[in-house]
Amino acid sequence: RMAGAATPPAFEDDGILFWLELGGSSTRPELPQDCRRVAGGVSGVTIGRSAQVELHAEGLQEGVAQYVSREHFRVEVNARGQGFCVVPLGSNLMWLVRAGDRAEMSGDEPLPLFNGDVIQLFTGSTEPNPRGGSNFRGTLYWVFYDAAASGQPGERMTECTIPVGSPQQQQQQQQQQQQ
C-alpha cells in the first residue's frame, strides 16, 4: 500500500486476502506443500531472505538462496484498494508470468497481480533467462492466489502458513487458528 493511502473500507479487516505459494525445481521436495505458503492481508507482504528466513534457508536447494534478495519483492493492495500489485524491491531478475506470457519485471513500479499469476525468480545463469543456461540452479517461483477469486477461504490455510502484519495481528491470527 502506498504511504499515506487510506485503508479502503473493503479491506479494513486484516484477515487473509491472498497468499503466495513457493514452487519450482529449486525447492526441496521434502518441504510440505502447506509450509510453502506465505499469507498476506491489507498490510501486504514482503518476500525475501530476511522476511522468510527459515523458509528460504531450509526450503531451497543448496546454492539457490543466494539468488533471493533480502527483500526481493512485495505484494500489496493496489493504490485504489481494488486488487493487488507486485513491486520489485531488489536488483535480481524476475519475470511475471500470466496466462503463459512472460514479461521481465524491472524498476520499482507496481504491476497488477491477478489470481494464478506467477512471479518467477532468476536462479543463476550466464544469460538473464528464466529457462536456464550455465550455472542454472533450476526454477523458483511464487504463485499468487487471491482468496476471493480462488474459492479457497483463508480458513483453509494451515498452521504452517507464515502470518504477516503487526505482532498484535499475528497473535490474533494464531488465536483464531486455535479456535
Short mmCIF file of N, CA and C in Angstrom, two decimals:
data_model
loop_
_atom_site.label_atom_id
_atom_site.label_comp_id
_atom_site.label_asym_id
_atom_site.label_seq_id
_atom_site.Cartn_x
_atom_site.Cartn_y
_atom_site.Cartn_z
N ARG A 1 0.84 -1.17 0.00
CA ARG A 1 0.00 0.00 0.00
C ARG A 1 0.88 1.23 0.00
N MET A 2 0.52 2.21 -0.74
CA MET A 2 1.33 3.43 -0.84
C MET A 2 1.26 4.20 0.47
N ALA A 3 2.37 4.85 0.82
CA ALA A 3 2.43 5.61 2.06
C ALA A 3 1.37 6.70 2.04
N GLY A 4 0.64 6.82 3.13
CA GLY A 4 -0.36 7.86 3.25
C GLY A 4 -1.70 7.50 2.62
N ALA A 5 -1.79 6.37 1.94
CA ALA A 5 -3.06 5.99 1.31
C ALA A 5 -4.01 5.50 2.39
N ALA A 6 -5.26 5.90 2.27
CA ALA A 6 -6.26 5.47 3.24
C ALA A 6 -6.58 4.00 3.03
N THR A 7 -6.91 3.33 4.12
CA THR A 7 -7.29 1.92 4.01
C THR A 7 -8.67 1.84 3.39
N PRO A 8 -8.82 1.15 2.28
CA PRO A 8 -10.13 1.03 1.66
C PRO A 8 -11.10 0.32 2.59
N PRO A 9 -12.37 0.75 2.65
CA PRO A 9 -13.34 0.14 3.55
C PRO A 9 -13.46 -1.37 3.37
N ALA A 10 -13.34 -1.86 2.14
CA ALA A 10 -13.49 -3.29 1.89
C ALA A 10 -12.36 -4.09 2.52
N PHE A 11 -11.25 -3.45 2.88
CA PHE A 11 -10.09 -4.16 3.41
C PHE A 11 -9.78 -3.79 4.85
N GLU A 12 -10.74 -3.27 5.60
CA GLU A 12 -10.48 -2.86 6.97
C GLU A 12 -10.06 -4.04 7.84
N ASP A 13 -10.64 -5.20 7.62
CA ASP A 13 -10.27 -6.39 8.35
C ASP A 13 -8.96 -6.90 7.76
N ASP A 14 -7.94 -7.09 8.58
CA ASP A 14 -6.65 -7.54 8.06
C ASP A 14 -6.54 -9.06 8.08
N GLY A 15 -7.59 -9.74 7.63
CA GLY A 15 -7.55 -11.19 7.50
C GLY A 15 -6.74 -11.56 6.28
N ILE A 16 -6.76 -12.85 5.95
CA ILE A 16 -6.01 -13.32 4.79
C ILE A 16 -6.75 -12.94 3.52
N LEU A 17 -6.14 -12.07 2.72
CA LEU A 17 -6.73 -11.64 1.45
C LEU A 17 -6.10 -12.37 0.27
N PHE A 18 -4.87 -12.83 0.47
CA PHE A 18 -4.15 -13.53 -0.60
C PHE A 18 -3.06 -14.37 0.02
N TRP A 19 -2.51 -15.24 -0.78
CA TRP A 19 -1.31 -15.95 -0.36
C TRP A 19 -0.46 -16.24 -1.58
N LEU A 20 0.80 -16.47 -1.29
CA LEU A 20 1.79 -16.83 -2.31
C LEU A 20 2.27 -18.24 -1.97
N GLU A 21 2.46 -19.03 -3.00
CA GLU A 21 2.93 -20.39 -2.77
C GLU A 21 4.22 -20.62 -3.54
N LEU A 22 5.26 -21.03 -2.82
CA LEU A 22 6.58 -21.27 -3.38
C LEU A 22 6.59 -22.57 -4.17
N GLY A 23 7.22 -22.55 -5.35
CA GLY A 23 7.31 -23.76 -6.16
C GLY A 23 8.55 -23.74 -7.03
N GLY A 24 8.73 -24.82 -7.77
CA GLY A 24 9.83 -24.93 -8.71
C GLY A 24 10.79 -26.04 -8.34
N SER A 25 11.64 -26.39 -9.29
CA SER A 25 12.60 -27.48 -9.07
C SER A 25 13.71 -27.10 -8.11
N SER A 26 13.83 -25.81 -7.75
CA SER A 26 14.85 -25.37 -6.80
C SER A 26 14.40 -25.48 -5.35
N THR A 27 13.16 -25.91 -5.14
CA THR A 27 12.69 -26.12 -3.77
C THR A 27 13.00 -27.56 -3.36
N ARG A 28 13.14 -27.77 -2.08
CA ARG A 28 13.40 -29.12 -1.58
C ARG A 28 12.10 -29.93 -1.65
N PRO A 29 12.16 -31.11 -2.24
CA PRO A 29 10.94 -31.91 -2.40
C PRO A 29 10.28 -32.31 -1.09
N GLU A 30 11.06 -32.40 -0.01
CA GLU A 30 10.50 -32.80 1.28
C GLU A 30 9.78 -31.66 2.00
N LEU A 31 9.86 -30.44 1.48
CA LEU A 31 9.17 -29.31 2.08
C LEU A 31 7.66 -29.50 1.89
N PRO A 32 6.90 -29.62 3.00
CA PRO A 32 5.46 -29.84 2.87
C PRO A 32 4.77 -28.71 2.10
N GLN A 33 3.77 -29.08 1.34
CA GLN A 33 3.05 -28.11 0.50
C GLN A 33 2.52 -26.94 1.32
N ASP A 34 1.94 -27.23 2.49
CA ASP A 34 1.37 -26.17 3.32
C ASP A 34 2.43 -25.22 3.86
N CYS A 35 3.67 -25.67 4.00
CA CYS A 35 4.73 -24.82 4.53
C CYS A 35 5.36 -23.96 3.45
N ARG A 36 4.88 -24.06 2.23
CA ARG A 36 5.38 -23.24 1.11
C ARG A 36 4.58 -21.96 0.97
N ARG A 37 3.59 -21.75 1.83
CA ARG A 37 2.67 -20.63 1.68
C ARG A 37 3.01 -19.47 2.60
N VAL A 38 2.86 -18.27 2.06
CA VAL A 38 3.00 -17.04 2.84
C VAL A 38 1.72 -16.25 2.61
N ALA A 39 1.02 -15.97 3.70
CA ALA A 39 -0.26 -15.28 3.61
C ALA A 39 -0.07 -13.77 3.73
N GLY A 40 -1.01 -13.03 3.13
CA GLY A 40 -0.97 -11.57 3.20
C GLY A 40 -2.34 -10.99 3.41
N GLY A 41 -2.37 -9.83 4.02
CA GLY A 41 -3.61 -9.10 4.28
C GLY A 41 -3.50 -7.69 3.73
N VAL A 42 -4.26 -6.79 4.31
CA VAL A 42 -4.29 -5.42 3.82
C VAL A 42 -2.93 -4.74 3.93
N SER A 43 -2.10 -5.18 4.86
CA SER A 43 -0.78 -4.58 5.02
C SER A 43 0.23 -5.12 4.02
N GLY A 44 -0.17 -6.11 3.21
CA GLY A 44 0.73 -6.65 2.19
C GLY A 44 1.76 -7.59 2.79
N VAL A 45 2.68 -8.03 1.96
CA VAL A 45 3.74 -8.92 2.44
C VAL A 45 4.98 -8.74 1.57
N THR A 46 6.13 -8.76 2.22
CA THR A 46 7.41 -8.70 1.52
C THR A 46 7.99 -10.10 1.48
N ILE A 47 8.49 -10.49 0.31
CA ILE A 47 9.11 -11.79 0.14
C ILE A 47 10.62 -11.59 -0.02
N GLY A 48 11.39 -12.35 0.75
CA GLY A 48 12.84 -12.26 0.68
C GLY A 48 13.49 -13.05 1.79
N ARG A 49 14.80 -13.16 1.73
CA ARG A 49 15.54 -13.95 2.73
C ARG A 49 15.35 -13.41 4.14
N SER A 50 15.26 -12.08 4.30
CA SER A 50 15.13 -11.54 5.66
C SER A 50 13.69 -11.63 6.16
N ALA A 51 12.73 -11.77 5.29
CA ALA A 51 11.33 -11.84 5.71
C ALA A 51 10.88 -13.27 6.02
N GLN A 52 11.37 -14.24 5.27
CA GLN A 52 11.03 -15.65 5.48
C GLN A 52 12.35 -16.43 5.65
N VAL A 53 13.02 -16.16 6.73
CA VAL A 53 14.36 -16.70 6.97
C VAL A 53 14.37 -18.23 6.89
N GLU A 54 13.52 -18.86 7.67
CA GLU A 54 13.51 -20.32 7.74
C GLU A 54 13.11 -20.95 6.41
N LEU A 55 12.09 -20.41 5.77
CA LEU A 55 11.62 -20.96 4.50
C LEU A 55 12.72 -20.92 3.44
N HIS A 56 13.43 -19.80 3.34
CA HIS A 56 14.48 -19.69 2.33
C HIS A 56 15.73 -20.50 2.70
N ALA A 57 16.01 -20.62 3.98
CA ALA A 57 17.19 -21.38 4.41
C ALA A 57 16.97 -22.88 4.29
N GLU A 58 15.79 -23.35 4.64
CA GLU A 58 15.54 -24.79 4.68
C GLU A 58 14.72 -25.31 3.50
N GLY A 59 14.02 -24.43 2.81
CA GLY A 59 13.12 -24.87 1.75
C GLY A 59 13.71 -24.87 0.35
N LEU A 60 14.90 -24.30 0.20
CA LEU A 60 15.51 -24.22 -1.13
C LEU A 60 16.69 -25.16 -1.24
N GLN A 61 16.93 -25.63 -2.45
CA GLN A 61 18.10 -26.47 -2.72
C GLN A 61 19.36 -25.66 -2.43
N GLU A 62 20.45 -26.35 -2.16
CA GLU A 62 21.72 -25.69 -1.85
C GLU A 62 22.15 -24.77 -2.99
N GLY A 63 22.61 -23.58 -2.62
CA GLY A 63 23.12 -22.62 -3.59
C GLY A 63 22.07 -21.72 -4.22
N VAL A 64 20.80 -21.93 -3.92
CA VAL A 64 19.74 -21.14 -4.55
C VAL A 64 19.43 -19.86 -3.77
N ALA A 65 19.50 -19.91 -2.45
CA ALA A 65 19.15 -18.75 -1.63
C ALA A 65 19.96 -17.51 -1.99
N GLN A 66 21.17 -17.69 -2.52
CA GLN A 66 21.99 -16.54 -2.89
C GLN A 66 21.35 -15.69 -3.99
N TYR A 67 20.40 -16.26 -4.72
CA TYR A 67 19.72 -15.53 -5.79
C TYR A 67 18.44 -14.83 -5.32
N VAL A 68 18.13 -15.00 -4.03
CA VAL A 68 16.96 -14.34 -3.45
C VAL A 68 17.47 -13.16 -2.61
N SER A 69 17.00 -11.98 -2.92
CA SER A 69 17.40 -10.78 -2.18
C SER A 69 16.85 -10.83 -0.76
N ARG A 70 17.43 -10.01 0.12
CA ARG A 70 16.89 -9.90 1.48
C ARG A 70 15.44 -9.46 1.41
N GLU A 71 15.15 -8.50 0.54
CA GLU A 71 13.78 -8.05 0.26
C GLU A 71 13.64 -8.08 -1.25
N HIS A 72 13.09 -9.17 -1.79
CA HIS A 72 13.07 -9.41 -3.23
C HIS A 72 11.91 -8.69 -3.92
N PHE A 73 10.71 -8.88 -3.39
CA PHE A 73 9.54 -8.20 -3.94
C PHE A 73 8.47 -8.08 -2.88
N ARG A 74 7.49 -7.26 -3.18
CA ARG A 74 6.40 -7.01 -2.24
C ARG A 74 5.07 -7.14 -2.97
N VAL A 75 4.10 -7.76 -2.31
CA VAL A 75 2.73 -7.81 -2.83
C VAL A 75 1.88 -6.99 -1.88
N GLU A 76 1.07 -6.12 -2.45
CA GLU A 76 0.25 -5.25 -1.63
C GLU A 76 -1.06 -4.93 -2.34
N VAL A 77 -1.99 -4.37 -1.57
CA VAL A 77 -3.24 -3.88 -2.13
C VAL A 77 -2.88 -2.71 -3.02
N ASN A 78 -3.48 -2.63 -4.21
CA ASN A 78 -3.11 -1.53 -5.10
C ASN A 78 -3.60 -0.19 -4.56
N ALA A 79 -3.12 0.90 -5.16
CA ALA A 79 -3.38 2.25 -4.66
C ALA A 79 -4.87 2.58 -4.60
N ARG A 80 -5.68 1.99 -5.46
CA ARG A 80 -7.12 2.25 -5.47
C ARG A 80 -7.87 1.33 -4.52
N GLY A 81 -7.17 0.37 -3.91
CA GLY A 81 -7.81 -0.54 -2.98
C GLY A 81 -8.68 -1.58 -3.64
N GLN A 82 -8.47 -1.79 -4.93
CA GLN A 82 -9.29 -2.75 -5.69
C GLN A 82 -8.38 -3.72 -6.41
N GLY A 83 -7.86 -4.67 -5.70
CA GLY A 83 -6.97 -5.64 -6.32
C GLY A 83 -5.58 -5.55 -5.71
N PHE A 84 -4.65 -6.20 -6.38
CA PHE A 84 -3.31 -6.33 -5.83
C PHE A 84 -2.25 -5.98 -6.87
N CYS A 85 -1.05 -5.70 -6.36
CA CYS A 85 0.07 -5.42 -7.26
C CYS A 85 1.33 -6.01 -6.65
N VAL A 86 2.32 -6.21 -7.52
CA VAL A 86 3.63 -6.70 -7.10
C VAL A 86 4.64 -5.60 -7.39
N VAL A 87 5.55 -5.38 -6.45
CA VAL A 87 6.57 -4.34 -6.58
C VAL A 87 7.94 -4.99 -6.43
N PRO A 88 8.78 -4.98 -7.48
CA PRO A 88 10.14 -5.49 -7.34
C PRO A 88 10.92 -4.60 -6.37
N LEU A 89 11.68 -5.21 -5.47
CA LEU A 89 12.45 -4.44 -4.49
C LEU A 89 13.95 -4.59 -4.67
N GLY A 90 14.39 -5.68 -5.23
CA GLY A 90 15.81 -5.93 -5.39
C GLY A 90 16.24 -5.75 -6.83
N SER A 91 17.52 -5.97 -7.06
CA SER A 91 18.05 -5.83 -8.42
C SER A 91 18.10 -7.17 -9.16
N ASN A 92 17.78 -8.26 -8.45
CA ASN A 92 17.80 -9.58 -9.09
C ASN A 92 16.67 -9.69 -10.11
N LEU A 93 16.92 -10.41 -11.18
CA LEU A 93 15.94 -10.56 -12.24
C LEU A 93 14.71 -11.34 -11.78
N MET A 94 13.55 -10.89 -12.29
CA MET A 94 12.27 -11.57 -12.03
C MET A 94 11.41 -11.42 -13.27
N TRP A 95 10.48 -12.35 -13.41
CA TRP A 95 9.53 -12.29 -14.51
C TRP A 95 8.13 -12.49 -13.97
N LEU A 96 7.17 -11.81 -14.55
CA LEU A 96 5.76 -12.03 -14.23
C LEU A 96 5.19 -12.87 -15.36
N VAL A 97 4.60 -14.01 -15.00
CA VAL A 97 4.03 -14.92 -15.99
C VAL A 97 2.51 -14.92 -15.79
N ARG A 98 1.80 -14.56 -16.84
CA ARG A 98 0.34 -14.54 -16.79
C ARG A 98 -0.18 -15.22 -18.05
N ALA A 99 -0.97 -16.27 -17.85
CA ALA A 99 -1.58 -17.00 -18.97
C ALA A 99 -0.54 -17.39 -20.01
N GLY A 100 0.64 -17.80 -19.55
CA GLY A 100 1.69 -18.27 -20.46
C GLY A 100 2.57 -17.18 -21.03
N ASP A 101 2.21 -15.91 -20.85
CA ASP A 101 3.03 -14.79 -21.33
C ASP A 101 3.98 -14.36 -20.22
N ARG A 102 5.28 -14.22 -20.55
CA ARG A 102 6.31 -13.87 -19.59
C ARG A 102 6.83 -12.47 -19.90
N ALA A 103 6.89 -11.62 -18.85
CA ALA A 103 7.43 -10.27 -19.00
C ALA A 103 8.42 -10.00 -17.88
N GLU A 104 9.57 -9.46 -18.23
CA GLU A 104 10.57 -9.14 -17.22
C GLU A 104 10.06 -7.98 -16.35
N MET A 105 10.28 -8.12 -15.05
CA MET A 105 9.90 -7.06 -14.11
C MET A 105 11.16 -6.26 -13.81
N SER A 106 11.06 -4.95 -13.93
CA SER A 106 12.22 -4.11 -13.64
C SER A 106 11.77 -2.82 -12.99
N GLY A 107 12.71 -2.17 -12.34
CA GLY A 107 12.38 -0.93 -11.65
C GLY A 107 11.58 -1.21 -10.40
N ASP A 108 10.97 -0.17 -9.87
CA ASP A 108 10.18 -0.35 -8.65
C ASP A 108 8.72 0.03 -8.87
N GLU A 109 8.28 -0.03 -10.12
CA GLU A 109 6.89 0.28 -10.45
C GLU A 109 5.99 -0.89 -10.11
N PRO A 110 4.86 -0.63 -9.43
CA PRO A 110 3.91 -1.71 -9.15
C PRO A 110 3.29 -2.24 -10.44
N LEU A 111 3.14 -3.56 -10.51
CA LEU A 111 2.48 -4.20 -11.64
C LEU A 111 1.23 -4.90 -11.13
N PRO A 112 0.13 -4.85 -11.87
CA PRO A 112 -1.09 -5.54 -11.43
C PRO A 112 -0.84 -7.03 -11.27
N LEU A 113 -1.48 -7.62 -10.28
CA LEU A 113 -1.31 -9.03 -9.98
C LEU A 113 -2.69 -9.66 -9.88
N PHE A 114 -2.88 -10.78 -10.60
CA PHE A 114 -4.16 -11.45 -10.64
C PHE A 114 -4.02 -12.90 -10.19
N ASN A 115 -5.14 -13.47 -9.72
CA ASN A 115 -5.16 -14.84 -9.26
C ASN A 115 -4.51 -15.76 -10.30
N GLY A 116 -3.56 -16.57 -9.85
CA GLY A 116 -2.87 -17.51 -10.72
C GLY A 116 -1.62 -16.98 -11.38
N ASP A 117 -1.33 -15.68 -11.25
CA ASP A 117 -0.09 -15.13 -11.80
C ASP A 117 1.11 -15.78 -11.11
N VAL A 118 2.21 -15.86 -11.84
CA VAL A 118 3.44 -16.48 -11.32
C VAL A 118 4.55 -15.44 -11.34
N ILE A 119 5.24 -15.33 -10.22
CA ILE A 119 6.42 -14.46 -10.11
C ILE A 119 7.62 -15.40 -10.14
N GLN A 120 8.35 -15.38 -11.24
CA GLN A 120 9.46 -16.30 -11.45
C GLN A 120 10.76 -15.57 -11.12
N LEU A 121 11.63 -16.22 -10.33
CA LEU A 121 12.89 -15.62 -9.90
C LEU A 121 14.06 -16.23 -10.66
N PHE A 122 15.05 -15.42 -10.92
CA PHE A 122 16.30 -15.82 -11.56
C PHE A 122 17.09 -16.69 -10.59
N THR A 123 17.63 -17.81 -11.06
CA THR A 123 18.38 -18.71 -10.17
C THR A 123 19.78 -19.01 -10.68
N GLY A 124 20.36 -18.10 -11.41
CA GLY A 124 21.75 -18.27 -11.82
C GLY A 124 21.89 -18.79 -13.23
N SER A 125 22.48 -18.00 -14.06
CA SER A 125 22.72 -18.36 -15.45
C SER A 125 23.66 -17.32 -16.02
N THR A 126 24.39 -17.69 -17.04
CA THR A 126 25.25 -16.70 -17.68
C THR A 126 24.41 -15.76 -18.54
N GLU A 127 23.18 -16.16 -18.81
CA GLU A 127 22.25 -15.31 -19.56
C GLU A 127 21.06 -14.98 -18.67
N PRO A 128 20.49 -13.78 -18.78
CA PRO A 128 19.30 -13.46 -17.99
C PRO A 128 18.07 -14.15 -18.57
N ASN A 129 17.99 -15.45 -18.34
CA ASN A 129 16.97 -16.27 -18.97
C ASN A 129 16.30 -17.13 -17.90
N PRO A 130 14.98 -17.10 -17.80
CA PRO A 130 14.32 -17.90 -16.77
C PRO A 130 14.37 -19.40 -17.06
N ARG A 131 14.80 -19.79 -18.24
CA ARG A 131 14.78 -21.20 -18.62
C ARG A 131 16.14 -21.88 -18.53
N GLY A 132 17.17 -21.16 -18.14
CA GLY A 132 18.44 -21.85 -17.92
C GLY A 132 19.63 -21.22 -18.59
N GLY A 133 20.68 -22.02 -18.69
CA GLY A 133 21.98 -21.60 -19.16
C GLY A 133 22.99 -22.17 -18.19
N SER A 134 24.25 -21.81 -18.35
CA SER A 134 25.24 -22.33 -17.40
C SER A 134 24.99 -21.71 -16.03
N ASN A 135 25.30 -22.42 -15.00
CA ASN A 135 25.07 -22.06 -13.60
C ASN A 135 23.60 -22.06 -13.21
N PHE A 136 22.72 -22.52 -14.07
CA PHE A 136 21.29 -22.56 -13.79
C PHE A 136 21.03 -23.51 -12.63
N ARG A 137 20.28 -23.07 -11.65
CA ARG A 137 20.02 -23.86 -10.44
C ARG A 137 18.60 -24.42 -10.40
N GLY A 138 17.89 -24.37 -11.50
CA GLY A 138 16.51 -24.86 -11.53
C GLY A 138 15.53 -23.70 -11.49
N THR A 139 14.26 -24.03 -11.42
CA THR A 139 13.24 -23.00 -11.42
C THR A 139 12.82 -22.64 -9.99
N LEU A 140 12.45 -21.40 -9.79
CA LEU A 140 11.98 -20.91 -8.50
C LEU A 140 10.92 -19.87 -8.77
N TYR A 141 9.74 -20.08 -8.21
CA TYR A 141 8.66 -19.14 -8.48
C TYR A 141 7.68 -19.10 -7.31
N TRP A 142 6.88 -18.05 -7.30
CA TRP A 142 5.79 -17.87 -6.34
C TRP A 142 4.51 -17.72 -7.14
N VAL A 143 3.49 -18.50 -6.80
CA VAL A 143 2.18 -18.37 -7.43
C VAL A 143 1.30 -17.54 -6.52
N PHE A 144 0.63 -16.54 -7.11
CA PHE A 144 -0.25 -15.64 -6.37
C PHE A 144 -1.68 -16.18 -6.38
N TYR A 145 -2.29 -16.26 -5.20
CA TYR A 145 -3.68 -16.69 -5.07
C TYR A 145 -4.47 -15.60 -4.35
N ASP A 146 -5.48 -15.07 -5.01
CA ASP A 146 -6.40 -14.11 -4.43
C ASP A 146 -7.46 -14.92 -3.69
N ALA A 147 -7.58 -14.73 -2.39
CA ALA A 147 -8.52 -15.52 -1.59
C ALA A 147 -9.95 -15.39 -2.11
N ALA A 148 -10.32 -14.21 -2.59
CA ALA A 148 -11.68 -14.00 -3.09
C ALA A 148 -11.92 -14.71 -4.41
N ALA A 149 -10.90 -14.85 -5.22
CA ALA A 149 -11.06 -15.43 -6.56
C ALA A 149 -10.76 -16.92 -6.60
N SER A 150 -10.06 -17.44 -5.60
CA SER A 150 -9.59 -18.81 -5.67
C SER A 150 -10.60 -19.83 -5.20
N GLY A 151 -11.62 -19.38 -4.48
CA GLY A 151 -12.59 -20.33 -3.96
C GLY A 151 -12.08 -21.09 -2.75
N GLN A 152 -10.91 -20.71 -2.23
CA GLN A 152 -10.35 -21.35 -1.04
C GLN A 152 -10.25 -20.31 0.06
N PRO A 153 -11.21 -20.27 0.96
CA PRO A 153 -11.18 -19.25 2.01
C PRO A 153 -9.96 -19.37 2.91
N GLY A 154 -9.65 -18.28 3.59
CA GLY A 154 -8.48 -18.22 4.46
C GLY A 154 -8.46 -19.28 5.53
N GLU A 155 -9.64 -19.79 5.93
CA GLU A 155 -9.66 -20.81 6.98
C GLU A 155 -8.93 -22.08 6.55
N ARG A 156 -8.77 -22.29 5.24
CA ARG A 156 -8.11 -23.50 4.77
C ARG A 156 -6.59 -23.40 4.88
N MET A 157 -6.09 -22.22 5.22
CA MET A 157 -4.66 -22.07 5.42
C MET A 157 -4.31 -22.82 6.71
N THR A 158 -3.16 -23.45 6.76
CA THR A 158 -2.80 -24.27 7.92
C THR A 158 -1.85 -23.53 8.84
N GLU A 159 -1.50 -24.20 9.92
CA GLU A 159 -0.59 -23.59 10.89
C GLU A 159 0.79 -23.35 10.33
N CYS A 160 1.14 -23.97 9.20
CA CYS A 160 2.44 -23.73 8.59
C CYS A 160 2.48 -22.40 7.84
N THR A 161 1.33 -21.84 7.55
CA THR A 161 1.29 -20.57 6.83
C THR A 161 1.96 -19.51 7.69
N ILE A 162 2.83 -18.74 7.08
CA ILE A 162 3.58 -17.73 7.80
C ILE A 162 2.69 -16.49 7.95
N PRO A 163 2.36 -16.07 9.19
CA PRO A 163 1.49 -14.91 9.37
C PRO A 163 2.22 -13.62 9.02
N VAL A 164 1.46 -12.62 8.64
CA VAL A 164 2.02 -11.30 8.34
C VAL A 164 1.30 -10.27 9.18
N GLY A 165 1.79 -9.05 9.15
CA GLY A 165 1.16 -7.98 9.90
C GLY A 165 1.93 -7.69 11.16
N SER A 166 1.33 -6.87 12.00
CA SER A 166 1.97 -6.50 13.26
C SER A 166 1.97 -7.69 14.20
N PRO A 167 2.82 -7.67 15.24
CA PRO A 167 2.80 -8.78 16.21
C PRO A 167 1.41 -8.98 16.82
N GLN A 168 0.68 -7.88 17.03
CA GLN A 168 -0.67 -7.98 17.58
C GLN A 168 -1.60 -8.70 16.59
N GLN A 169 -1.50 -8.38 15.31
CA GLN A 169 -2.31 -9.05 14.29
C GLN A 169 -1.92 -10.51 14.18
N GLN A 170 -0.62 -10.80 14.29
CA GLN A 170 -0.16 -12.19 14.22
C GLN A 170 -0.73 -12.99 15.39
N GLN A 171 -0.76 -12.39 16.59
CA GLN A 171 -1.29 -13.07 17.76
C GLN A 171 -2.79 -13.35 17.56
N GLN A 172 -3.53 -12.39 17.00
CA GLN A 172 -4.95 -12.58 16.73
C GLN A 172 -5.16 -13.72 15.73
N GLN A 173 -4.31 -13.78 14.67
CA GLN A 173 -4.42 -14.84 13.69
C GLN A 173 -4.18 -16.20 14.33
N GLN A 174 -3.18 -16.29 15.23
CA GLN A 174 -2.88 -17.55 15.90
C GLN A 174 -4.04 -17.98 16.79
N GLN A 175 -4.66 -17.02 17.50
CA GLN A 175 -5.80 -17.34 18.36
C GLN A 175 -6.99 -17.84 17.54
N GLN A 176 -7.22 -17.23 16.38
CA GLN A 176 -8.31 -17.65 15.51
C GLN A 176 -8.06 -19.07 14.98
N GLN A 177 -6.81 -19.40 14.67
CA GLN A 177 -6.50 -20.73 14.17
C GLN A 177 -6.71 -21.79 15.24
N GLN A 178 -6.51 -21.43 16.51
CA GLN A 178 -6.65 -22.39 17.60
C GLN A 178 -8.11 -22.67 17.93
N GLN A 179 -9.02 -21.81 17.52
CA GLN A 179 -10.45 -21.96 17.85
C GLN A 179 -11.11 -22.98 16.98
#
